[in-house]
């Protein structure tokens, strides 16, 4: 992909950091952003995740100096947005999807932006090419689809060949091809050493794109973690079991020292990857099983639980959120079947 012009790769430092410190925004009584502190780093995609109304767009507007913080601070490469010389070379942003009603062509829209920011006109063709709008460059933007509008917004964000790209819910309303394209673009930008900060209200979207995850709920920071760690901590594996001989199976599992939880509707759950072991135990005791299926808790559930707890925390004013049942620990280096085998013989 040609991102040309200043040739980002030749710069000593391509990326730049966004640093938030105690960032807070109140609208009257409403606290939209509540004491947020985190850092967005170069060379990776940082996902900014939170349910609708969590404060993502407000935070992003404060990064750009479009909204004034009530308290706290946000800096780009150590400076406020207003203090940046040639701001479009530092940060390019796509804010919320908007309808294009201009009588201008895509080319002229970008040309005006380039000229008013001291960016060479030749750059306009480059970004139109990058976002795949060259063929419609002379068409008026008011006829653009939502997807074309998003591409034009991204072309504008790329115009200054910026060190930081910030996209607010860029996949909203796009078709699968457009979503795929934006994901790949963000990955390319990050691999060039740029800082990519992207918001979404969908865990599934973040899981596919982000290397690092910042989660907020009701304006507050709930998690600031690598995606890999978030997945490892939150995608619990377990076995789902249904049997017409519930009491016998419970006895057998208890006899083998296995913790089992009742999940309602007659469904039993055993933590870990133990479907083979449970099946063999049931066979030995001639217990009929109607279902024995390995499961993995979805990240979506983990996200909902995380944000629900923040709501509960506020509602109960100072009480700790409900404890999550402890995961069953597997002794290291012991394949589950062997461990089970010895338990059955004792039972
Ligand atoms: P998100 O982008 O995560 O969906 P927003 O930043 O848009 O969340 O909004 C956060 C909260 O602040 C919401 O409750 C929203 O209603 C409120 N809010 C946002 N902008 C304004 C405004 N200009 N005036 C009053 N309330 C606002
Ligand atoms: Mg928003």
Short mmCIF file of C-alpha atoms and ligand atoms in Angstrom, two decimals:
data_model
loop_
_atom_site.label_atom_id
_atom_site.label_comp_id
_atom_site.label_asym_id
_atom_site.label_seq_id
_atom_site.Cartn_x
_atom_site.Cartn_y
_atom_site.Cartn_z
CA UNK A 1 0.00 0.00 0.00
CA UNK A 2 1.31 3.42 -0.87
CA UNK A 3 1.12 5.85 1.99
CA UNK A 4 3.86 7.89 0.30
CA UNK A 5 4.62 11.56 0.75
CA UNK A 6 6.72 11.95 3.90
CA UNK A 7 7.58 8.26 3.69
CA UNK A 8 6.75 7.24 7.22
CA UNK A 9 9.27 4.39 7.20
CA UNK A 10 12.16 6.83 6.80
CA UNK A 11 11.23 8.77 9.93
CA UNK A 12 13.18 8.04 13.07
CA UNK A 13 10.02 7.62 15.08
CA UNK A 14 6.83 6.83 13.22
CA UNK A 15 4.42 6.28 16.06
CA UNK A 16 3.54 8.67 18.81
CA UNK A 17 1.76 8.05 22.06
CA UNK A 18 -1.59 9.26 23.29
CA UNK A 19 -1.47 9.71 27.05
CA UNK A 20 -4.57 10.24 29.15
CA UNK A 21 -4.26 11.26 32.77
CA UNK A 22 -7.29 11.55 34.99
CA UNK A 23 -9.31 12.61 31.97
CA UNK A 24 -12.83 13.62 33.02
CA UNK A 25 -15.79 15.16 31.21
CA UNK A 26 -19.05 16.22 32.83
CA UNK A 27 -22.12 17.42 31.02
CA UNK A 28 -24.12 18.98 33.86
CA UNK A 29 -24.83 16.13 36.29
CA UNK A 30 -23.80 13.50 33.77
CA UNK A 31 -20.23 12.20 34.07
CA UNK A 32 -19.47 11.04 30.52
CA UNK A 33 -15.77 10.31 31.11
CA UNK A 34 -14.61 9.56 34.63
CA UNK A 35 -10.95 9.89 35.61
CA UNK A 36 -9.51 7.89 32.71
CA UNK A 37 -5.79 7.20 32.66
CA UNK A 38 -4.12 5.02 30.05
CA UNK A 39 -1.54 5.17 27.26
CA UNK A 40 -2.00 4.25 23.60
CA UNK A 41 1.26 2.97 22.12
CA UNK A 42 2.78 2.81 18.64
CA UNK A 43 3.12 -0.27 16.44
CA UNK A 44 -0.02 -2.03 17.64
CA UNK A 45 -3.78 -1.68 17.37
CA UNK A 46 -5.33 -0.57 20.64
CA UNK A 47 -9.03 -1.38 20.84
CA UNK A 48 -11.22 1.00 22.86
CA UNK A 49 -14.20 -1.07 23.92
CA UNK A 50 -17.32 -0.12 25.80
CA UNK A 51 -21.11 -0.35 25.51
CA UNK A 52 -23.00 2.50 23.86
CA UNK A 53 -22.85 5.58 26.05
CA UNK A 54 -19.66 4.45 27.81
CA UNK A 55 -17.79 7.62 26.84
CA UNK A 56 -15.66 6.49 23.87
CA UNK A 57 -16.61 9.26 21.44
CA UNK A 58 -16.34 11.91 24.15
CA UNK A 59 -12.83 10.67 24.99
CA UNK A 60 -11.81 10.77 21.33
CA UNK A 61 -13.18 14.28 20.90
CA UNK A 62 -11.09 15.42 23.87
CA UNK A 63 -7.97 13.88 22.26
CA UNK A 64 -8.59 16.16 19.28
CA UNK A 65 -9.34 19.20 21.40
CA UNK A 66 -12.93 19.29 20.12
CA UNK A 67 -14.25 18.93 23.67
CA UNK A 68 -12.65 20.50 26.73
CA UNK A 69 -11.91 18.18 29.66
CA UNK A 70 -13.62 19.09 32.95
CA UNK A 71 -10.51 17.72 34.66
CA UNK A 72 -7.37 15.84 33.74
CA UNK A 73 -5.30 15.92 30.64
CA UNK A 74 -4.71 14.23 27.30
CA UNK A 75 -1.48 14.64 25.32
CA UNK A 76 -0.26 13.56 21.92
CA UNK A 77 3.49 13.05 21.85
CA UNK A 78 3.65 15.10 25.03
CA UNK A 79 1.60 18.05 23.76
CA UNK A 80 -2.02 19.13 23.62
CA UNK A 81 -3.64 18.91 20.20
CA UNK A 82 -3.73 22.74 19.91
CA UNK A 83 0.03 22.91 20.46
CA UNK A 84 0.89 20.54 17.62
CA UNK A 85 2.53 22.07 14.58
CA UNK A 86 0.93 20.55 11.45
CA UNK A 87 -1.54 18.46 13.52
CA UNK A 88 -2.60 16.32 10.53
CA UNK A 89 0.92 14.88 10.40
CA UNK A 90 0.52 13.73 14.01
CA UNK A 91 -3.00 12.41 14.16
CA UNK A 92 -5.65 11.56 11.59
CA UNK A 93 -9.12 10.81 12.88
CA UNK A 94 -12.34 9.31 11.64
CA UNK A 95 -15.11 10.40 13.97
CA UNK A 96 -18.68 9.11 13.97
CA UNK A 97 -20.12 8.16 10.58
CA UNK A 98 -21.81 11.13 9.00
CA UNK A 99 -24.00 11.65 5.98
CA UNK A 100 -22.21 13.45 3.18
CA UNK A 101 -24.36 16.17 1.71
CA UNK A 102 -21.69 18.12 -0.07
CA UNK A 103 -21.99 19.16 -3.70
CA UNK A 104 -18.20 18.77 -3.83
CA UNK A 105 -16.43 15.81 -5.34
CA UNK A 106 -14.36 13.48 -3.18
CA UNK A 107 -11.24 14.85 -4.89
CA UNK A 108 -12.13 18.48 -4.19
CA UNK A 109 -13.10 17.73 -0.60
CA UNK A 110 -9.66 16.24 0.05
CA UNK A 111 -7.89 18.92 -1.99
CA UNK A 112 -9.38 21.70 0.18
CA UNK A 113 -8.30 19.86 3.29
CA UNK A 114 -4.79 19.36 1.88
CA UNK A 115 -4.43 23.00 0.81
CA UNK A 116 -5.58 24.41 4.13
CA UNK A 117 -3.07 22.18 5.95
CA UNK A 118 -0.02 22.70 3.75
CA UNK A 119 -0.16 19.17 2.37
CA UNK A 120 0.93 18.71 -1.29
CA UNK A 121 -1.97 18.22 -3.73
CA UNK A 122 -0.30 15.06 -5.08
CA UNK A 123 -1.12 13.41 -1.78
CA UNK A 124 -4.86 13.51 -2.60
CA UNK A 125 -4.48 10.96 -5.42
CA UNK A 126 -2.41 8.72 -3.17
CA UNK A 127 -5.00 8.53 -0.40
CA UNK A 128 -7.88 8.12 -2.86
CA UNK A 129 -5.96 5.17 -4.26
CA UNK A 130 -5.28 3.72 -0.79
CA UNK A 131 -8.97 3.74 0.13
CA UNK A 132 -10.13 2.53 -3.29
CA UNK A 133 -12.08 5.65 -4.28
CA UNK A 134 -10.02 6.68 -7.34
CA UNK A 135 -12.75 5.62 -9.75
CA UNK A 136 -15.34 7.89 -8.08
CA UNK A 137 -12.95 10.73 -7.21
CA UNK A 138 -14.85 13.23 -9.39
CA UNK A 139 -18.31 12.16 -8.21
CA UNK A 140 -20.21 14.35 -5.78
CA UNK A 141 -20.04 12.99 -2.23
CA UNK A 142 -23.74 13.47 -1.58
CA UNK A 143 -24.42 10.32 -3.62
CA UNK A 144 -21.96 8.25 -1.57
CA UNK A 145 -23.07 5.12 0.30
CA UNK A 146 -22.21 4.77 3.98
CA UNK A 147 -19.26 2.57 3.02
CA UNK A 148 -17.93 5.08 0.50
CA UNK A 149 -18.38 7.84 3.08
CA UNK A 150 -16.32 5.84 5.60
CA UNK A 151 -13.61 5.35 2.98
CA UNK A 152 -13.58 9.08 2.24
CA UNK A 153 -13.35 9.82 5.97
CA UNK A 154 -10.41 7.45 6.21
CA UNK A 155 -8.77 9.08 3.17
CA UNK A 156 -9.03 12.41 5.01
CA UNK A 157 -7.51 10.82 8.12
CA UNK A 158 -4.57 9.47 6.09
CA UNK A 159 -3.97 12.71 4.20
CA UNK A 160 -1.24 14.04 6.51
CA UNK A 161 0.54 10.64 6.63
CA UNK A 162 0.00 10.80 10.41
CA UNK A 163 1.81 8.93 13.14
CA UNK A 164 -1.47 8.20 14.91
CA UNK A 165 -4.74 7.01 13.43
CA UNK A 166 -7.85 7.24 15.56
CA UNK A 167 -11.06 5.66 14.28
CA UNK A 168 -14.40 5.91 16.11
CA UNK A 169 -16.53 2.82 15.36
CA UNK A 170 -15.24 2.58 11.77
CA UNK A 171 -17.04 -0.68 10.93
CA UNK A 172 -20.51 0.56 11.92
CA UNK A 173 -22.95 0.01 9.08
CA UNK A 174 -20.39 -1.43 6.67
CA UNK A 175 -20.82 -4.55 4.57
CA UNK A 176 -18.53 -7.55 5.21
CA UNK A 177 -16.16 -6.55 2.41
CA UNK A 178 -15.80 -3.03 3.85
CA UNK A 179 -15.25 -4.41 7.36
CA UNK A 180 -12.57 -6.77 6.09
CA UNK A 181 -10.88 -3.91 4.25
CA UNK A 182 -10.80 -1.62 7.31
CA UNK A 183 -9.41 -4.39 9.51
CA UNK A 184 -6.58 -5.02 7.07
CA UNK A 185 -5.87 -1.33 6.67
CA UNK A 186 -5.53 -0.91 10.45
CA UNK A 187 -3.20 -3.91 10.64
CA UNK A 188 -1.02 -2.48 7.85
CA UNK A 189 -0.89 0.94 9.54
CA UNK A 190 0.14 -0.62 12.86
CA UNK A 191 2.76 -2.82 11.17
CA UNK A 192 4.30 0.36 9.73
CA UNK A 193 4.91 1.47 13.31
CA UNK A 194 1.97 3.83 13.56
CA UNK A 195 -0.28 4.16 16.59
CA UNK A 196 -3.77 2.85 15.85
CA UNK A 197 -6.58 3.62 18.33
CA UNK A 198 -9.99 2.24 17.35
CA UNK A 199 -13.27 2.16 19.22
CA UNK A 200 -16.07 -0.39 19.06
CA UNK A 201 -18.98 -1.56 21.18
CA UNK A 202 -18.46 -5.12 19.87
CA UNK A 203 -16.12 -7.50 21.66
CA UNK A 204 -16.10 -9.79 18.62
CA UNK A 205 -14.76 -6.98 16.45
CA UNK A 206 -12.00 -6.15 18.92
CA UNK A 207 -11.02 -9.81 19.25
CA UNK A 208 -10.34 -9.89 15.51
CA UNK A 209 -8.33 -6.70 15.28
CA UNK A 210 -6.88 -5.40 18.52
CA UNK A 211 -3.51 -6.31 20.02
CA UNK A 212 -4.24 -4.35 23.16
CA UNK A 213 -7.57 -3.67 24.82
CA UNK A 214 -8.85 -0.76 26.87
CA UNK A 215 -12.35 -1.37 28.22
CA UNK A 216 -14.53 1.37 29.70
CA UNK A 217 -18.01 1.37 31.20
CA UNK A 218 -19.89 4.45 32.39
CA UNK A 219 -16.83 6.54 31.65
CA UNK A 220 -14.57 4.49 33.93
CA UNK A 221 -11.58 2.32 33.08
CA UNK A 222 -12.46 -1.37 33.54
CA UNK A 223 -9.51 -3.09 31.85
CA UNK A 224 -6.22 -2.15 30.20
CA UNK A 225 -4.63 -5.38 29.03
CA UNK A 226 -3.15 -7.23 26.08
CA UNK A 227 -5.75 -9.00 23.95
CA UNK A 228 -3.94 -12.32 24.48
CA UNK A 229 -4.17 -11.93 28.23
CA UNK A 230 -7.81 -10.91 28.08
CA UNK A 231 -8.59 -14.02 26.05
CA UNK A 232 -6.58 -16.29 28.34
CA UNK A 233 -8.31 -14.92 31.42
CA UNK A 234 -11.81 -14.83 30.06
CA UNK A 235 -12.37 -17.74 27.73
CA UNK A 236 -13.05 -20.41 30.36
CA UNK A 237 -13.36 -23.91 28.92
CA UNK A 238 -15.86 -26.32 30.42
CA UNK A 239 -17.90 -29.41 29.62
CA UNK A 240 -21.67 -29.23 29.27
CA UNK A 241 -23.49 -32.40 30.32
CA UNK A 242 -27.09 -33.60 30.21
CA UNK A 243 -28.16 -36.95 31.58
CA UNK A 244 -31.43 -38.64 32.60
CA UNK A 245 -29.47 -40.13 35.55
CA UNK A 246 -28.55 -36.87 37.17
CA UNK A 247 -28.18 -38.10 40.77
CA UNK A 248 -25.96 -41.02 39.76
CA UNK A 249 -23.71 -38.81 37.68
CA UNK A 250 -23.44 -36.21 40.46
CA UNK A 251 -22.46 -38.99 42.90
CA UNK A 252 -19.92 -40.37 40.46
CA UNK A 253 -18.37 -36.95 39.83
CA UNK A 254 -18.28 -36.11 43.53
CA UNK A 255 -16.80 -39.53 44.23
CA UNK A 256 -14.04 -38.74 41.74
CA UNK A 257 -13.43 -35.41 43.44
CA UNK A 258 -14.67 -33.34 40.53
CA UNK A 259 -16.45 -30.05 41.12
CA UNK A 260 -19.65 -29.80 39.13
CA UNK A 261 -21.99 -26.85 38.77
CA UNK A 262 -25.70 -26.94 37.94
CA UNK A 263 -26.49 -24.51 35.14
CA UNK A 264 -30.29 -24.82 35.13
CA UNK A 265 -32.57 -26.81 32.81
CA UNK A 266 -30.91 -29.98 34.02
CA UNK A 267 -27.57 -28.98 32.53
CA UNK A 268 -24.40 -29.77 34.49
CA UNK A 269 -21.07 -28.06 33.92
CA UNK A 270 -17.56 -29.26 34.73
CA UNK A 271 -14.63 -26.84 34.41
CA UNK A 272 -11.75 -27.61 32.07
CA UNK A 273 -11.24 -29.80 28.97
CA UNK A 274 -12.62 -32.92 30.62
CA UNK A 275 -15.19 -34.29 28.19
CA UNK A 276 -13.29 -37.53 27.55
CA UNK A 277 -12.76 -38.12 31.24
CA UNK A 278 -16.42 -37.44 32.08
CA UNK A 279 -17.55 -39.72 29.25
CA UNK A 280 -15.33 -42.57 30.42
CA UNK A 281 -16.44 -42.14 34.03
CA UNK A 282 -20.09 -42.27 32.94
CA UNK A 283 -19.46 -45.37 30.81
CA UNK A 284 -17.83 -47.25 33.69
CA UNK A 285 -20.83 -46.56 35.88
CA UNK A 286 -23.28 -47.27 33.03
CA UNK A 287 -24.74 -43.80 33.18
CA UNK A 288 -26.57 -42.66 30.05
CA UNK A 289 -25.52 -39.24 28.69
CA UNK A 290 -27.72 -37.17 26.39
CA UNK A 291 -25.10 -34.48 25.91
CA UNK A 292 -21.39 -34.23 26.52
CA UNK A 293 -19.98 -31.18 24.80
CA UNK A 294 -16.80 -29.19 25.28
CA UNK A 295 -17.54 -25.45 25.52
CA UNK A 296 -15.60 -22.23 25.62
CA UNK A 297 -17.12 -19.17 27.28
CA UNK A 298 -17.39 -16.38 24.72
CA UNK A 299 -15.43 -13.17 25.03
CA UNK A 300 -18.74 -11.38 24.50
CA UNK A 301 -19.98 -12.90 27.77
CA UNK A 302 -16.79 -11.82 29.52
CA UNK A 303 -17.23 -8.27 28.23
CA UNK A 304 -20.87 -8.18 29.31
CA UNK A 305 -19.95 -9.48 32.73
CA UNK A 306 -17.17 -6.91 33.06
CA UNK A 307 -19.41 -3.98 32.15
CA UNK A 308 -22.41 -5.33 34.12
CA UNK A 309 -20.24 -5.49 37.21
CA UNK A 310 -19.32 -1.85 36.83
CA UNK A 311 -23.02 -0.98 36.78
CA UNK A 312 -23.66 -3.12 39.84
CA UNK A 313 -20.68 -1.59 41.62
CA UNK A 314 -22.10 1.89 41.19
CA UNK A 315 -25.63 0.79 42.12
CA UNK A 316 -24.54 -0.77 45.41
CA UNK A 317 -22.27 2.13 46.26
CA UNK A 318 -18.98 0.73 47.42
CA UNK A 319 -19.81 -2.97 47.60
CA UNK A 320 -17.59 -5.36 45.72
CA UNK A 321 -19.14 -6.94 42.65
CA UNK A 322 -20.24 -10.58 43.03
CA UNK A 323 -17.35 -13.03 43.20
CA UNK A 324 -16.65 -15.07 40.09
CA UNK A 325 -16.49 -18.80 40.90
CA UNK A 326 -12.83 -19.82 41.07
CA UNK A 327 -11.54 -21.78 38.10
CA UNK A 328 -10.63 -25.34 38.83
CA UNK A 329 -6.89 -25.61 38.87
CA UNK A 330 -5.18 -28.28 36.86
CA UNK A 331 -1.87 -29.48 38.35
CA UNK A 332 0.84 -28.60 35.82
CA UNK A 333 2.26 -31.34 33.66
CA UNK A 334 -0.53 -33.84 34.45
CA UNK A 335 -2.73 -34.88 31.56
CA UNK A 336 -6.33 -34.84 32.81
CA UNK A 337 -7.08 -38.45 31.92
CA UNK A 338 -4.33 -39.90 34.10
CA UNK A 339 -5.34 -37.77 37.00
CA UNK A 340 -8.90 -38.95 36.56
CA UNK A 341 -7.89 -42.58 36.15
CA UNK A 342 -6.40 -42.70 39.62
CA UNK A 343 -9.46 -40.99 41.08
CA UNK A 344 -11.87 -43.54 39.59
CA UNK A 345 -10.00 -46.49 41.02
CA UNK A 346 -10.26 -44.97 44.45
CA UNK A 347 -13.96 -44.13 44.00
P1 LIG B 1 -19.98 6.22 23.39
O1 LIG B 1 -19.26 6.88 22.26
O2 LIG B 1 -19.15 5.29 24.19
O3 LIG B 1 -21.25 5.57 22.94
P2 LIG B 1 -20.42 8.95 24.24
O4 LIG B 1 -19.06 9.49 24.49
O5 LIG B 1 -21.06 9.34 22.96
O6 LIG B 1 -20.41 7.36 24.43
O7 LIG B 1 -21.39 9.41 25.40
C1 LIG B 1 -21.08 9.22 26.77
C2 LIG B 1 -22.20 9.78 27.63
O8 LIG B 1 -22.15 11.20 27.57
C3 LIG B 1 -23.57 9.36 27.17
O9 LIG B 1 -24.37 9.17 28.29
C4 LIG B 1 -24.03 10.55 26.38
O10 LIG B 1 -25.43 10.67 26.40
C5 LIG B 1 -23.37 11.71 27.10
N1 LIG B 1 -23.06 12.85 26.21
C6 LIG B 1 -22.24 12.83 25.15
N2 LIG B 1 -22.17 14.03 24.55
C7 LIG B 1 -22.99 14.85 25.27
C8 LIG B 1 -23.35 16.24 25.17
N3 LIG B 1 -22.85 17.03 24.22
N4 LIG B 1 -24.21 16.71 26.10
C9 LIG B 1 -24.70 15.93 27.07
N5 LIG B 1 -24.40 14.62 27.22
C10 LIG B 1 -23.56 14.08 26.33
MG1 LIG B 2 -19.64 6.79 20.20
#
